[in-house]
């Protein structure tokens, strides 16, 4: 048996050239035939893959359309119905963050007085979404429709303005909380800056342009030591990323007012509290832990000075929001072009009576009839400020803002709601 490498050649030397030529021709033919077959198979597989991907894309598009949380004839009908005005001289308002604490209260107040209201909320999980869903259910019973979507969704915003010619926007959607910014800073830029710009872009292109009222924050005063805080005070020393994004929002809204003629009012809220509040707020978490027999952490400032806040009851904040909407003045642009100067305003909405945190705890103890286990610690460098105190003279002068609920009364109402909502009976949960 010849070696493997020799088996290709003929055994008779005289036939070598002819047979070798025939052999090479046959090999080339087979190679060509094999290559052609492979090429045809490749084309077939490519075509099959392309067909599959096209079909899959069609299926995915159909699935997205069928599962979309907005769009369609029925959805548009719900939006229009919710936006209908039922009072003389009323307004049609898009409320962002409508399933949030302040947003749900403002939406309900607007609807009760006959204004049209459409809500927008992304129901994120910064805190328990079930509380937001419960607020949504409450609003549904008063015929306020909430669209589930993000304020960064430009297509959704454009669709809403295509369906309804909103006269006003109450922009309350935001990433809240001072300390959480140290854990998830990107969420603050996404919601408080990018989301705001997306909304302003939609509003400046709307025809007619709506008037905009939005939630800034008392946090913009940062390290300011002059009290009480006035709108004319410096706000260039933010103590937290949250405060910085709200300050950036004030500068951005001023730009859109100047260039596009949008009527814009910014509201600096001071420590809002009350029923249906946010679980991350101190008064809320204190209540939960006191009832569960857990210790609460009470921070104190430098030199063992108690922290103080200008706690403002939710009903007073709502009155300020509605007063701001009622006096907002019209935007002057059309289709993204400014026709003349438009109002640009900033107001403090506070209670004007700061209360120390230990006093807050004492009031909760009286209403809950349970003694708190206090853990007193020095305030860490997490962005919190030692005190807040609002000067509300501008809001009082402009639209008659006058808070009427003191902390004792407001916390009594909150505790009553809390015990009812979470199923407590004499301090014991029945769930």
PDB file of N, CA and C in Angstrom, residues 304-360:
ATOM      1  N   UNK A 304     -24.660  70.607  69.152  1.00  0.00           N
ATOM      2  CA  UNK A 304     -25.828  69.937  69.722  1.00  0.00           C
ATOM      3  C   UNK A 304     -27.120  70.770  69.565  1.00  0.00           C
ATOM      4  N   UNK A 305     -27.178  71.565  68.521  1.00  0.00           N
ATOM      5  CA  UNK A 305     -28.388  72.362  68.252  1.00  0.00           C
ATOM      6  C   UNK A 305     -29.413  71.494  67.526  1.00  0.00           C
ATOM      7  N   UNK A 306     -30.660  71.564  67.961  1.00  0.00           N
ATOM      8  CA  UNK A 306     -31.709  70.766  67.327  1.00  0.00           C
ATOM      9  C   UNK A 306     -31.996  71.261  65.910  1.00  0.00           C
ATOM     10  N   UNK A 307     -32.225  70.305  65.002  1.00  0.00           N
ATOM     11  CA  UNK A 307     -32.625  70.666  63.648  1.00  0.00           C
ATOM     12  C   UNK A 307     -34.058  71.190  63.664  1.00  0.00           C
ATOM     13  N   UNK A 308     -34.352  72.119  62.778  1.00  0.00           N
ATOM     14  CA  UNK A 308     -35.707  72.684  62.711  1.00  0.00           C
ATOM     15  C   UNK A 308     -36.160  72.771  61.258  1.00  0.00           C
ATOM     16  N   UNK A 309     -37.466  72.571  61.053  1.00  0.00           N
ATOM     17  CA  UNK A 309     -38.031  72.628  59.713  1.00  0.00           C
ATOM     18  C   UNK A 309     -39.306  73.454  59.710  1.00  0.00           C
ATOM     19  N   UNK A 310     -39.548  74.110  58.564  1.00  0.00           N
ATOM     20  CA  UNK A 310     -40.777  74.877  58.387  1.00  0.00           C
ATOM     21  C   UNK A 310     -41.829  73.932  57.816  1.00  0.00           C
ATOM     22  N   UNK A 311     -42.344  73.024  58.684  1.00  0.00           N
ATOM     23  CA  UNK A 311     -43.302  72.007  58.253  1.00  0.00           C
ATOM     24  C   UNK A 311     -44.577  72.669  57.719  1.00  0.00           C
ATOM     25  N   UNK A 312     -44.972  72.262  56.506  1.00  0.00           N
ATOM     26  CA  UNK A 312     -46.137  72.878  55.850  1.00  0.00           C
ATOM     27  C   UNK A 312     -47.161  71.811  55.501  1.00  0.00           C
ATOM     28  N   UNK A 313     -48.375  71.985  55.996  1.00  0.00           N
ATOM     29  CA  UNK A 313     -49.428  70.986  55.790  1.00  0.00           C
ATOM     30  C   UNK A 313     -49.865  70.950  54.331  1.00  0.00           C
ATOM     31  N   UNK A 314     -50.198  69.769  53.865  1.00  0.00           N
ATOM     32  CA  UNK A 314     -50.503  69.551  52.450  1.00  0.00           C
ATOM     33  C   UNK A 314     -51.644  70.437  51.937  1.00  0.00           C
ATOM     34  N   UNK A 315     -52.678  70.657  52.737  1.00  0.00           N
ATOM     35  CA  UNK A 315     -53.794  71.498  52.272  1.00  0.00           C
ATOM     36  C   UNK A 315     -53.352  72.928  52.003  1.00  0.00           C
ATOM     37  N   UNK A 316     -52.405  73.428  52.788  1.00  0.00           N
ATOM     38  CA  UNK A 316     -51.886  74.772  52.557  1.00  0.00           C
ATOM     39  C   UNK A 316     -51.052  74.822  51.265  1.00  0.00           C
ATOM     40  N   UNK A 317     -50.296  73.777  51.020  1.00  0.00           N
ATOM     41  CA  UNK A 317     -49.521  73.686  49.778  1.00  0.00           C
ATOM     42  C   UNK A 317     -50.447  73.648  48.573  1.00  0.00           C
ATOM     43  N   UNK A 318     -51.522  72.884  48.683  1.00  0.00           N
ATOM     44  CA  UNK A 318     -52.490  72.788  47.577  1.00  0.00           C
ATOM     45  C   UNK A 318     -53.088  74.156  47.277  1.00  0.00           C
ATOM     46  N   UNK A 319     -53.430  74.902  48.322  1.00  0.00           N
ATOM     47  CA  UNK A 319     -53.972  76.255  48.103  1.00  0.00           C
ATOM     48  C   UNK A 319     -52.966  77.130  47.367  1.00  0.00           C
ATOM     49  N   UNK A 320     -51.695  76.982  47.704  1.00  0.00           N
ATOM     50  CA  UNK A 320     -50.666  77.729  47.010  1.00  0.00           C
ATOM     51  C   UNK A 320     -50.517  77.317  45.552  1.00  0.00           C
ATOM     52  N   UNK A 321     -50.629  76.022  45.292  1.00  0.00           N
ATOM     53  CA  UNK A 321     -50.538  75.523  43.910  1.00  0.00           C
ATOM     54  C   UNK A 321     -51.693  76.052  43.059  1.00  0.00           C
ATOM     55  N   UNK A 322     -52.905  75.990  43.593  1.00  0.00           N
ATOM     56  CA  UNK A 322     -54.071  76.470  42.841  1.00  0.00           C
ATOM     57  C   UNK A 322     -54.005  77.987  42.647  1.00  0.00           C
ATOM     58  N   UNK A 323     -53.550  78.709  43.683  1.00  0.00           N
ATOM     59  CA  UNK A 323     -53.404  80.145  43.540  1.00  0.00           C
ATOM     60  C   UNK A 323     -52.386  80.506  42.465  1.00  0.00           C
ATOM     61  N   UNK A 324     -51.321  79.725  42.379  1.00  0.00           N
ATOM     62  CA  UNK A 324     -50.305  79.958  41.351  1.00  0.00           C
ATOM     63  C   UNK A 324     -50.857  79.695  39.958  1.00  0.00           C
ATOM     64  N   UNK A 325     -51.630  78.641  39.814  1.00  0.00           N
ATOM     65  CA  UNK A 325     -52.248  78.331  38.521  1.00  0.00           C
ATOM     66  C   UNK A 325     -53.226  79.432  38.109  1.00  0.00           C
ATOM     67  N   UNK A 326     -54.018  79.888  39.061  1.00  0.00           N
ATOM     68  CA  UNK A 326     -55.049  80.888  38.757  1.00  0.00           C
ATOM     69  C   UNK A 326     -54.459  82.229  38.331  1.00  0.00           C
ATOM     70  N   UNK A 327     -53.253  82.538  38.797  1.00  0.00           N
ATOM     71  CA  UNK A 327     -52.652  83.846  38.508  1.00  0.00           C
ATOM     72  C   UNK A 327     -51.453  83.733  37.570  1.00  0.00           C
ATOM     73  N   UNK A 328     -51.324  82.585  36.913  1.00  0.00           N
ATOM     74  CA  UNK A 328     -50.110  82.317  36.138  1.00  0.00           C
ATOM     75  C   UNK A 328     -49.906  83.266  34.967  1.00  0.00           C
ATOM     76  N   UNK A 329     -50.948  83.735  34.338  1.00  0.00           N
ATOM     77  CA  UNK A 329     -50.777  84.551  33.137  1.00  0.00           C
ATOM     78  C   UNK A 329     -50.487  83.665  31.941  1.00  0.00           C
ATOM     79  N   UNK A 330     -50.758  84.155  30.762  1.00  0.00           N
ATOM     80  CA  UNK A 330     -50.643  83.342  29.560  1.00  0.00           C
ATOM     81  C   UNK A 330     -49.224  83.314  29.012  1.00  0.00           C
ATOM     82  N   UNK A 331     -48.887  82.202  28.378  1.00  0.00           N
ATOM     83  CA  UNK A 331     -47.655  82.138  27.599  1.00  0.00           C
ATOM     84  C   UNK A 331     -47.849  82.977  26.343  1.00  0.00           C
ATOM     85  N   UNK A 332     -46.782  83.488  25.797  1.00  0.00           N
ATOM     86  CA  UNK A 332     -46.891  84.404  24.658  1.00  0.00           C
ATOM     87  C   UNK A 332     -46.350  83.829  23.360  1.00  0.00           C
ATOM     88  N   UNK A 333     -45.826  82.610  23.404  1.00  0.00           N
ATOM     89  CA  UNK A 333     -45.282  82.010  22.196  1.00  0.00           C
ATOM     90  C   UNK A 333     -46.311  81.215  21.429  1.00  0.00           C
ATOM     91  N   UNK A 334     -45.912  80.787  20.247  1.00  0.00           N
ATOM     92  CA  UNK A 334     -46.777  79.963  19.400  1.00  0.00           C
ATOM     93  C   UNK A 334     -45.893  79.146  18.469  1.00  0.00           C
ATOM     94  N   UNK A 335     -46.049  77.817  18.542  1.00  0.00           N
ATOM     95  CA  UNK A 335     -45.245  76.959  17.691  1.00  0.00           C
ATOM     96  C   UNK A 335     -43.755  77.107  17.896  1.00  0.00           C
ATOM     97  N   UNK A 336     -43.339  77.420  19.111  1.00  0.00           N
ATOM     98  CA  UNK A 336     -41.919  77.539  19.416  1.00  0.00           C
ATOM     99  C   UNK A 336     -41.345  78.919  19.194  1.00  0.00           C
ATOM    100  N   UNK A 337     -42.180  79.911  18.840  1.00  0.00           N
ATOM    101  CA  UNK A 337     -41.698  81.274  18.601  1.00  0.00           C
ATOM    102  C   UNK A 337     -42.320  82.247  19.599  1.00  0.00           C
ATOM    103  N   UNK A 338     -41.484  83.041  20.221  1.00  0.00           N
ATOM    104  CA  UNK A 338     -41.926  84.013  21.217  1.00  0.00           C
ATOM    105  C   UNK A 338     -42.558  85.226  20.543  1.00  0.00           C
ATOM    106  N   UNK A 339     -43.713  85.651  21.063  1.00  0.00           N
ATOM    107  CA  UNK A 339     -44.408  86.825  20.532  1.00  0.00           C
ATOM    108  C   UNK A 339     -44.244  88.050  21.425  1.00  0.00           C
ATOM    109  N   UNK A 340     -43.840  87.815  22.668  1.00  0.00           N
ATOM    110  CA  UNK A 340     -43.694  88.911  23.614  1.00  0.00           C
ATOM    111  C   UNK A 340     -43.277  88.378  24.965  1.00  0.00           C
ATOM    112  N   UNK A 341     -42.981  89.235  25.939  1.00  0.00           N
ATOM    113  CA  UNK A 341     -42.563  88.780  27.277  1.00  0.00           C
ATOM    114  C   UNK A 341     -43.689  88.054  27.996  1.00  0.00           C
ATOM    115  N   UNK A 342     -43.321  87.023  28.751  1.00  0.00           N
ATOM    116  CA  UNK A 342     -44.290  86.228  29.511  1.00  0.00           C
ATOM    117  C   UNK A 342     -43.882  86.230  30.978  1.00  0.00           C
ATOM    118  N   UNK A 343     -44.830  85.993  31.882  1.00  0.00           N
ATOM    119  CA  UNK A 343     -44.511  86.007  33.319  1.00  0.00           C
ATOM    120  C   UNK A 343     -43.489  84.938  33.703  1.00  0.00           C
ATOM    121  N   UNK A 344     -42.567  85.300  34.567  1.00  0.00           N
ATOM    122  CA  UNK A 344     -41.655  84.339  35.188  1.00  0.00           C
ATOM    123  C   UNK A 344     -41.617  84.657  36.677  1.00  0.00           C
ATOM    124  N   UNK A 345     -42.068  83.699  37.498  1.00  0.00           N
ATOM    125  CA  UNK A 345     -42.217  83.964  38.929  1.00  0.00           C
ATOM    126  C   UNK A 345     -41.660  82.807  39.751  1.00  0.00           C
ATOM    127  N   UNK A 346     -41.217  83.125  40.957  1.00  0.00           N
ATOM    128  CA  UNK A 346     -40.803  82.110  41.929  1.00  0.00           C
ATOM    129  C   UNK A 346     -41.379  82.501  43.286  1.00  0.00           C
ATOM    130  N   UNK A 347     -42.009  81.509  43.959  1.00  0.00           N
ATOM    131  CA  UNK A 347     -42.617  81.772  45.266  1.00  0.00           C
ATOM    132  C   UNK A 347     -42.200  80.723  46.288  1.00  0.00           C
ATOM    133  N   UNK A 348     -42.030  81.165  47.531  1.00  0.00           N
ATOM    134  CA  UNK A 348     -41.922  80.251  48.661  1.00  0.00           C
ATOM    135  C   UNK A 348     -43.322  79.835  49.082  1.00  0.00           C
ATOM    136  N   UNK A 349     -43.492  78.538  49.343  1.00  0.00           N
ATOM    137  CA  UNK A 349     -44.733  78.048  49.957  1.00  0.00           C
ATOM    138  C   UNK A 349     -44.338  77.317  51.239  1.00  0.00           C
ATOM    139  N   UNK A 350     -44.490  78.004  52.356  1.00  0.00           N
ATOM    140  CA  UNK A 350     -44.140  77.421  53.649  1.00  0.00           C
ATOM    141  C   UNK A 350     -45.167  77.778  54.700  1.00  0.00           C
ATOM    142  N   UNK A 351     -44.838  77.491  55.951  1.00  0.00           N
ATOM    143  CA  UNK A 351     -45.758  77.753  57.045  1.00  0.00           C
ATOM    144  C   UNK A 351     -45.332  78.956  57.877  1.00  0.00           C
ATOM    145  N   UNK A 352     -44.061  79.361  57.735  1.00  0.00           N
ATOM    146  CA  UNK A 352     -43.432  80.496  58.427  1.00  0.00           C
ATOM    147  C   UNK A 352     -43.214  80.255  59.919  1.00  0.00           C
ATOM    148  N   UNK A 353     -43.410  79.034  60.396  1.00  0.00           N
ATOM    149  CA  UNK A 353     -43.224  78.749  61.828  1.00  0.00           C
ATOM    150  C   UNK A 353     -42.390  77.481  62.005  1.00  0.00           C
ATOM    151  N   UNK A 354     -41.057  77.591  61.949  1.00  0.00           N
ATOM    152  CA  UNK A 354     -40.206  76.408  62.088  1.00  0.00           C
ATOM    153  C   UNK A 354     -40.386  75.717  63.437  1.00  0.00           C
ATOM    154  N   UNK A 355     -40.336  74.394  63.399  1.00  0.00           N
ATOM    155  CA  UNK A 355     -40.483  73.578  64.612  1.00  0.00           C
ATOM    156  C   UNK A 355     -39.307  72.613  64.663  1.00  0.00           C
ATOM    157  N   UNK A 356     -38.727  72.400  65.848  1.00  0.00           N
ATOM    158  CA  UNK A 356     -37.596  71.479  65.959  1.00  0.00           C
ATOM    159  C   UNK A 356     -38.065  70.034  65.790  1.00  0.00           C
ATOM    160  N   UNK A 357     -37.140  69.181  65.354  1.00  0.00           N
ATOM    161  CA  UNK A 357     -37.480  67.772  65.147  1.00  0.00           C
ATOM    162  C   UNK A 357     -37.857  67.079  66.462  1.00  0.00           C
ATOM    163  N   UNK A 358     -37.174  67.322  67.572  1.00  0.00           N
ATOM    164  CA  UNK A 358     -37.617  66.716  68.831  1.00  0.00           C
ATOM    165  C   UNK A 358     -39.049  67.104  69.213  1.00  0.00           C
ATOM    166  N   UNK A 359     -39.441  68.342  68.896  1.00  0.00           N
ATOM    167  CA  UNK A 359     -40.831  68.756  69.161  1.00  0.00           C
ATOM    168  C   UNK A 359     -41.793  67.973  68.287  1.00  0.00           C
ATOM    169  N   UNK A 360     -41.422  67.752  67.036  1.00  0.00           N
ATOM    170  CA  UNK A 360     -42.231  66.927  66.130  1.00  0.00           C
ATOM    171  C   UNK A 360     -42.446  65.547  66.724  1.00  0.00           C
TER     172      UNK A 360
END
